[in-house]
Tab-separated table of C-alpha atoms in Angstrom:
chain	number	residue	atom	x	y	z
A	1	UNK	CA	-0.136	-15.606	4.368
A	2	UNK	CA	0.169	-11.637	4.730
A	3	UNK	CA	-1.072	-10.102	1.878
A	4	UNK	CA	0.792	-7.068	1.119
A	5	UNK	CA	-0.012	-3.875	-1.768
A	6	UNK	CA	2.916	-1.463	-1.478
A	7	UNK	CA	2.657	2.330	-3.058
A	8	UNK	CA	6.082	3.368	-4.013
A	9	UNK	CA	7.383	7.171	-5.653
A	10	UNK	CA	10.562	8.980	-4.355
A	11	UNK	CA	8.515	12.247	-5.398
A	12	UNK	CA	5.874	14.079	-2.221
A	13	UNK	CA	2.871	14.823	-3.431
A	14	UNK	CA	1.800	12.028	-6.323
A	15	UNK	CA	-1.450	11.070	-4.103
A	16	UNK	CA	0.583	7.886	-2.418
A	17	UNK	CA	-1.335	7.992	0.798
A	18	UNK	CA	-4.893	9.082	-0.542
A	19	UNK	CA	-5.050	6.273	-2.745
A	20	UNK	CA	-3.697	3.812	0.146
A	21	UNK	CA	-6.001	5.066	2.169
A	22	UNK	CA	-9.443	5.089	-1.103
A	23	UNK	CA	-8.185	1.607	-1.351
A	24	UNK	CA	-7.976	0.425	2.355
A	25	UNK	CA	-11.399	1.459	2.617
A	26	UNK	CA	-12.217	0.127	-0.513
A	27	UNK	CA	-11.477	-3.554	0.891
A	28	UNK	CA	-12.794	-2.969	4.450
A	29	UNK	CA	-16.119	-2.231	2.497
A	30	UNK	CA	-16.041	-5.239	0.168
A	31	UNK	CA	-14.046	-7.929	1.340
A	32	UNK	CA	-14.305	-10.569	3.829
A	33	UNK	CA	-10.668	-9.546	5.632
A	34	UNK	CA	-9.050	-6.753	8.002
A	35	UNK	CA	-6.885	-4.324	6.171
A	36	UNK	CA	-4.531	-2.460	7.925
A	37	UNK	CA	-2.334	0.427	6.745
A	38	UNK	CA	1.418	1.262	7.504
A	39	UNK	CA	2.925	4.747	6.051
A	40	UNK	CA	5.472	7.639	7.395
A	41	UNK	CA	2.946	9.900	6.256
A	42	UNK	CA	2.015	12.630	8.780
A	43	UNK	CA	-1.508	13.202	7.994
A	44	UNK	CA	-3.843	11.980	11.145
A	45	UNK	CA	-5.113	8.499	9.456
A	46	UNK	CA	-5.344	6.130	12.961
A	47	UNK	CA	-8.869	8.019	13.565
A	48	UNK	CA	-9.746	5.825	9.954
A	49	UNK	CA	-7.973	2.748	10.677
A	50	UNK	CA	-7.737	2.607	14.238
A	51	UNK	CA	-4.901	1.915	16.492
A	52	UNK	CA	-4.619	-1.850	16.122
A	53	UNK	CA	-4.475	-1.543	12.195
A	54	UNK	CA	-2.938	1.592	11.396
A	55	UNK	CA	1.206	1.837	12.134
A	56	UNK	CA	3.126	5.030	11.423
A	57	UNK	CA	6.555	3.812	10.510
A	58	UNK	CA	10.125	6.057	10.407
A	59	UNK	CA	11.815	2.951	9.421
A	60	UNK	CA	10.488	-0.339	7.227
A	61	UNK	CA	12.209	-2.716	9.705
A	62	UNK	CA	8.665	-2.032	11.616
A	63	UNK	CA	7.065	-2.999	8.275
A	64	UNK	CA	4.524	-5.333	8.207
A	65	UNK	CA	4.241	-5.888	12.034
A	66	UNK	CA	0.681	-4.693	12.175
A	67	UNK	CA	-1.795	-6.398	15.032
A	68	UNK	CA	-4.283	-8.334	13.837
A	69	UNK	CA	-4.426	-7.765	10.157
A	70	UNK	CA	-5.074	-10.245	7.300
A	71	UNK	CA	-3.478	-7.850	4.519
A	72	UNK	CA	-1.769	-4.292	4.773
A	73	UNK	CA	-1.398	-1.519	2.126
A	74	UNK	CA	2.083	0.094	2.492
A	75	UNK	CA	2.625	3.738	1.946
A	76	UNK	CA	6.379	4.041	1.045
A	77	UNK	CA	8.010	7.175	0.076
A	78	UNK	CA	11.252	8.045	-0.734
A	79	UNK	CA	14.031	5.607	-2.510
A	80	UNK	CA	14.489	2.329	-1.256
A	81	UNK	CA	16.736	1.590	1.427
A	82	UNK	CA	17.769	-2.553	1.615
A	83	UNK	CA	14.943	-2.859	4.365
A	84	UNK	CA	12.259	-1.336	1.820
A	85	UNK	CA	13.739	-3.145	-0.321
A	86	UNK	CA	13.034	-6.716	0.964
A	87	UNK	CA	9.082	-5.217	1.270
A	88	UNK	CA	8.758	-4.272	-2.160
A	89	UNK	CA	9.993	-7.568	-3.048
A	90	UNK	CA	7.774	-9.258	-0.455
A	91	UNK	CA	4.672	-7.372	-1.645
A	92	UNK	CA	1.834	-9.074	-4.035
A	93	UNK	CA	1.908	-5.635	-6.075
A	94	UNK	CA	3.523	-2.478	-6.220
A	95	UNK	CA	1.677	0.313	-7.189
A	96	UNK	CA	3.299	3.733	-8.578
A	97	UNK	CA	1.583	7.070	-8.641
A	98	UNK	CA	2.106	9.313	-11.075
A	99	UNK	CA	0.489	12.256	-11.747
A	100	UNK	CA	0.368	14.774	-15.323
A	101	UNK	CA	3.399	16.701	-14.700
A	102	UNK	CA	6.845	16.102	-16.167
A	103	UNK	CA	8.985	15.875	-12.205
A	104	UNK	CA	6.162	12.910	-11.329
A	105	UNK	CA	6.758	11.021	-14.621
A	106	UNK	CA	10.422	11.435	-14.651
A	107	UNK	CA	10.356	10.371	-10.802
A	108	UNK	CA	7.836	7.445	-12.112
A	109	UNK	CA	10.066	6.273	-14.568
A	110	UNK	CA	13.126	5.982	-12.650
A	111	UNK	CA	11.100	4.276	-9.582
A	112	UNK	CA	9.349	2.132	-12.134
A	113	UNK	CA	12.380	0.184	-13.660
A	114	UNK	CA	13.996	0.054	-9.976
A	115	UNK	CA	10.804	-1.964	-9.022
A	116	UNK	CA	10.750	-4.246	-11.806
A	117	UNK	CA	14.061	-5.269	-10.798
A	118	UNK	CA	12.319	-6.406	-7.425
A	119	UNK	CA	9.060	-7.261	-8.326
A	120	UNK	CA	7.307	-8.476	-11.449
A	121	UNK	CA	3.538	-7.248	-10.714
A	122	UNK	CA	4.191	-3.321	-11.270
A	123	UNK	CA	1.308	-0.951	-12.340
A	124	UNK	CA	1.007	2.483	-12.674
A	125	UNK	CA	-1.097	4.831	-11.547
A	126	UNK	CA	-2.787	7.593	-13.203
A	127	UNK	CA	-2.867	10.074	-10.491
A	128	UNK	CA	-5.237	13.618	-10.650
A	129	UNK	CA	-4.876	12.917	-14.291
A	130	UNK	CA	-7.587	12.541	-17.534
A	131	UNK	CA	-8.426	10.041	-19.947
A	132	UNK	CA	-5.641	11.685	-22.251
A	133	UNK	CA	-2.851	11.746	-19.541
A	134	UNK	CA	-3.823	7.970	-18.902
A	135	UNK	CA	-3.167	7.071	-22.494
A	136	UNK	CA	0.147	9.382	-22.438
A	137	UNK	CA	1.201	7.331	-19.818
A	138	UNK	CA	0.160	3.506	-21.344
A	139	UNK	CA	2.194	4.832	-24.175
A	140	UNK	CA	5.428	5.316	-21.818
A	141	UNK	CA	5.326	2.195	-20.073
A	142	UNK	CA	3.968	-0.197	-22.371
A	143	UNK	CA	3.734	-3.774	-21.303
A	144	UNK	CA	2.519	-2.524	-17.722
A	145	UNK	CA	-1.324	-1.812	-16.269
A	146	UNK	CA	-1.654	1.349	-16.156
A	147	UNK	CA	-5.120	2.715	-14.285
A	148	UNK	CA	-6.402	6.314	-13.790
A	149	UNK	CA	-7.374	8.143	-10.336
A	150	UNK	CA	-9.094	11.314	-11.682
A	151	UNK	CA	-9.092	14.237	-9.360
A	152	UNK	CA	-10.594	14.671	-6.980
A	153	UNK	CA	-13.337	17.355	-5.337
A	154	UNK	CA	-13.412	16.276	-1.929
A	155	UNK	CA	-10.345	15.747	0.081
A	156	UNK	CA	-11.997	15.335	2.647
A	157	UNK	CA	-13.562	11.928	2.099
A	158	UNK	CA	-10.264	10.982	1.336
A	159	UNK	CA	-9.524	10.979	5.069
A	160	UNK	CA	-12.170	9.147	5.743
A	161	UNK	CA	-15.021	12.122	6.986
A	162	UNK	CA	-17.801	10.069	5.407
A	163	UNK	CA	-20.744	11.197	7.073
A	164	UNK	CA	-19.639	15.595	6.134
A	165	UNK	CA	-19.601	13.686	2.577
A	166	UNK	CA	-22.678	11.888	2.428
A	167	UNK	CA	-24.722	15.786	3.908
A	168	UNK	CA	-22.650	17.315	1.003
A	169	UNK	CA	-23.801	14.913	-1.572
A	170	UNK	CA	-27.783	15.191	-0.674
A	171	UNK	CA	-26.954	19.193	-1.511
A	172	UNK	CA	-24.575	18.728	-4.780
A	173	UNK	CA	-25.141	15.647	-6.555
A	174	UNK	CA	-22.115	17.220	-8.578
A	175	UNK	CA	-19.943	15.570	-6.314
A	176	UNK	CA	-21.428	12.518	-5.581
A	177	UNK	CA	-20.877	12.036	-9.421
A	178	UNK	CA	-17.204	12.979	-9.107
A	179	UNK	CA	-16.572	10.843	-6.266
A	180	UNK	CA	-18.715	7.320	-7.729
A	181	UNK	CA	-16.319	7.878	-10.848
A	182	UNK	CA	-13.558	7.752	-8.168
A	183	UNK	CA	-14.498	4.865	-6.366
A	184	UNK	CA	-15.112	3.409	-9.695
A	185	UNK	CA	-11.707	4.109	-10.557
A	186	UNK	CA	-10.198	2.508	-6.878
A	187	UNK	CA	-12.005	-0.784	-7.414
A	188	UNK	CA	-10.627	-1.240	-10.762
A	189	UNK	CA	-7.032	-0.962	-9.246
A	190	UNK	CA	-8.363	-2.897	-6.238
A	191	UNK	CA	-9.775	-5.822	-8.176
A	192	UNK	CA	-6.250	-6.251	-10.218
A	193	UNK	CA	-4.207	-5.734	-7.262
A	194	UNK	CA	-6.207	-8.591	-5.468
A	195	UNK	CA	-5.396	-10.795	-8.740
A	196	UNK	CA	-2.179	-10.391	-8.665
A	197	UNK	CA	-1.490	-10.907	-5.164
């Protein structure tokens, strides 16, 4: 069977498709199966994926019709139409981002209790955010997982550019440290979201 991780806010902007994508590498690195990726994001992520596993989707009827792929992550923005629907209750897990800022955790609350009605394995995200805001946040939606994604001081590993990373790190081992706690941080959510699924 397809296993399927979905990323779901209404809100631009909360880190939905970095964290798909930290977490599709993630498992191409450490586990024993092909992950694919679908999203409507814009950004230029086939170059990472490839064609055969990487689908950019302007509707979720498409969704997950992905060649070749054992599991998919799904980047899906905006609120739920009936065919988004039917893949968040399809998925193993739903993940929502939310970072610091009062818009993302309004947005996250409102997209939160719409997914529980669909699907029982919800987390939260932490997104950009500190120890503190993680707490903040545990103390919001209590009952759920909630894990952090702190910032981060490369965007450009996040699209995959892992050779400029690696040069950069030999030169500022600054931001190798920032990025391990990152990656850190991923296989935490990883590991649960593999769990659940």
């Amino acid at each position: 069977r397809l296993r399927m991780i979905t990323m779901v806010q209404k809100k631009g902007g909360v880190s939905k498709t970095s964290t798909c994508v930290l977490l599709a590498d993630h498992f191409r690195r450490t586990v024993d199966e092909q992950w694919g990726m679908v999203t409507n994001d814009e950004s230029n992520l086939s170059a990472l994926f490839g064609d055969d596993y990487f689908l950019r989707i302007l509707t979720m009827r498409e969704c997950p019709e992905i060649g070749g792929a054992d599991s998919v992550l799904v980047d899906l923005a905006g609120r739920p139409d009936q065919e988004a629907e039917q893949t968040l209750r399809a998925s193993g897990c739903l993940l929502v981002p939310i970072p610091p800022d009062r818009l993302s955790i309004e947005s996250g609350m409102s997209v939160v209790d719409e997914a529980l009605e669909l699907n029982q394995n919800v987390a939260v995200i932490a997104a950009m955010a500190s120890e503190q805001d993680k707490e903040d946040l545990e103390g919001l939606f209590k009952g759920l997982p909630v894990f952090r994604v702190r910032r981060s001081t490369m965007p450009q590993s996040i699209i995959g550019k892992q050779q400029w990373s690696d040069r950069l790190f030999d030169e500022m081992p600054i931001l190798k440290r920032s990025w391990t706690g990152i990656m850190n941080d991923i296989s935490t959510i990883a590991d649960w979201a593999r769990r659940v699924s």
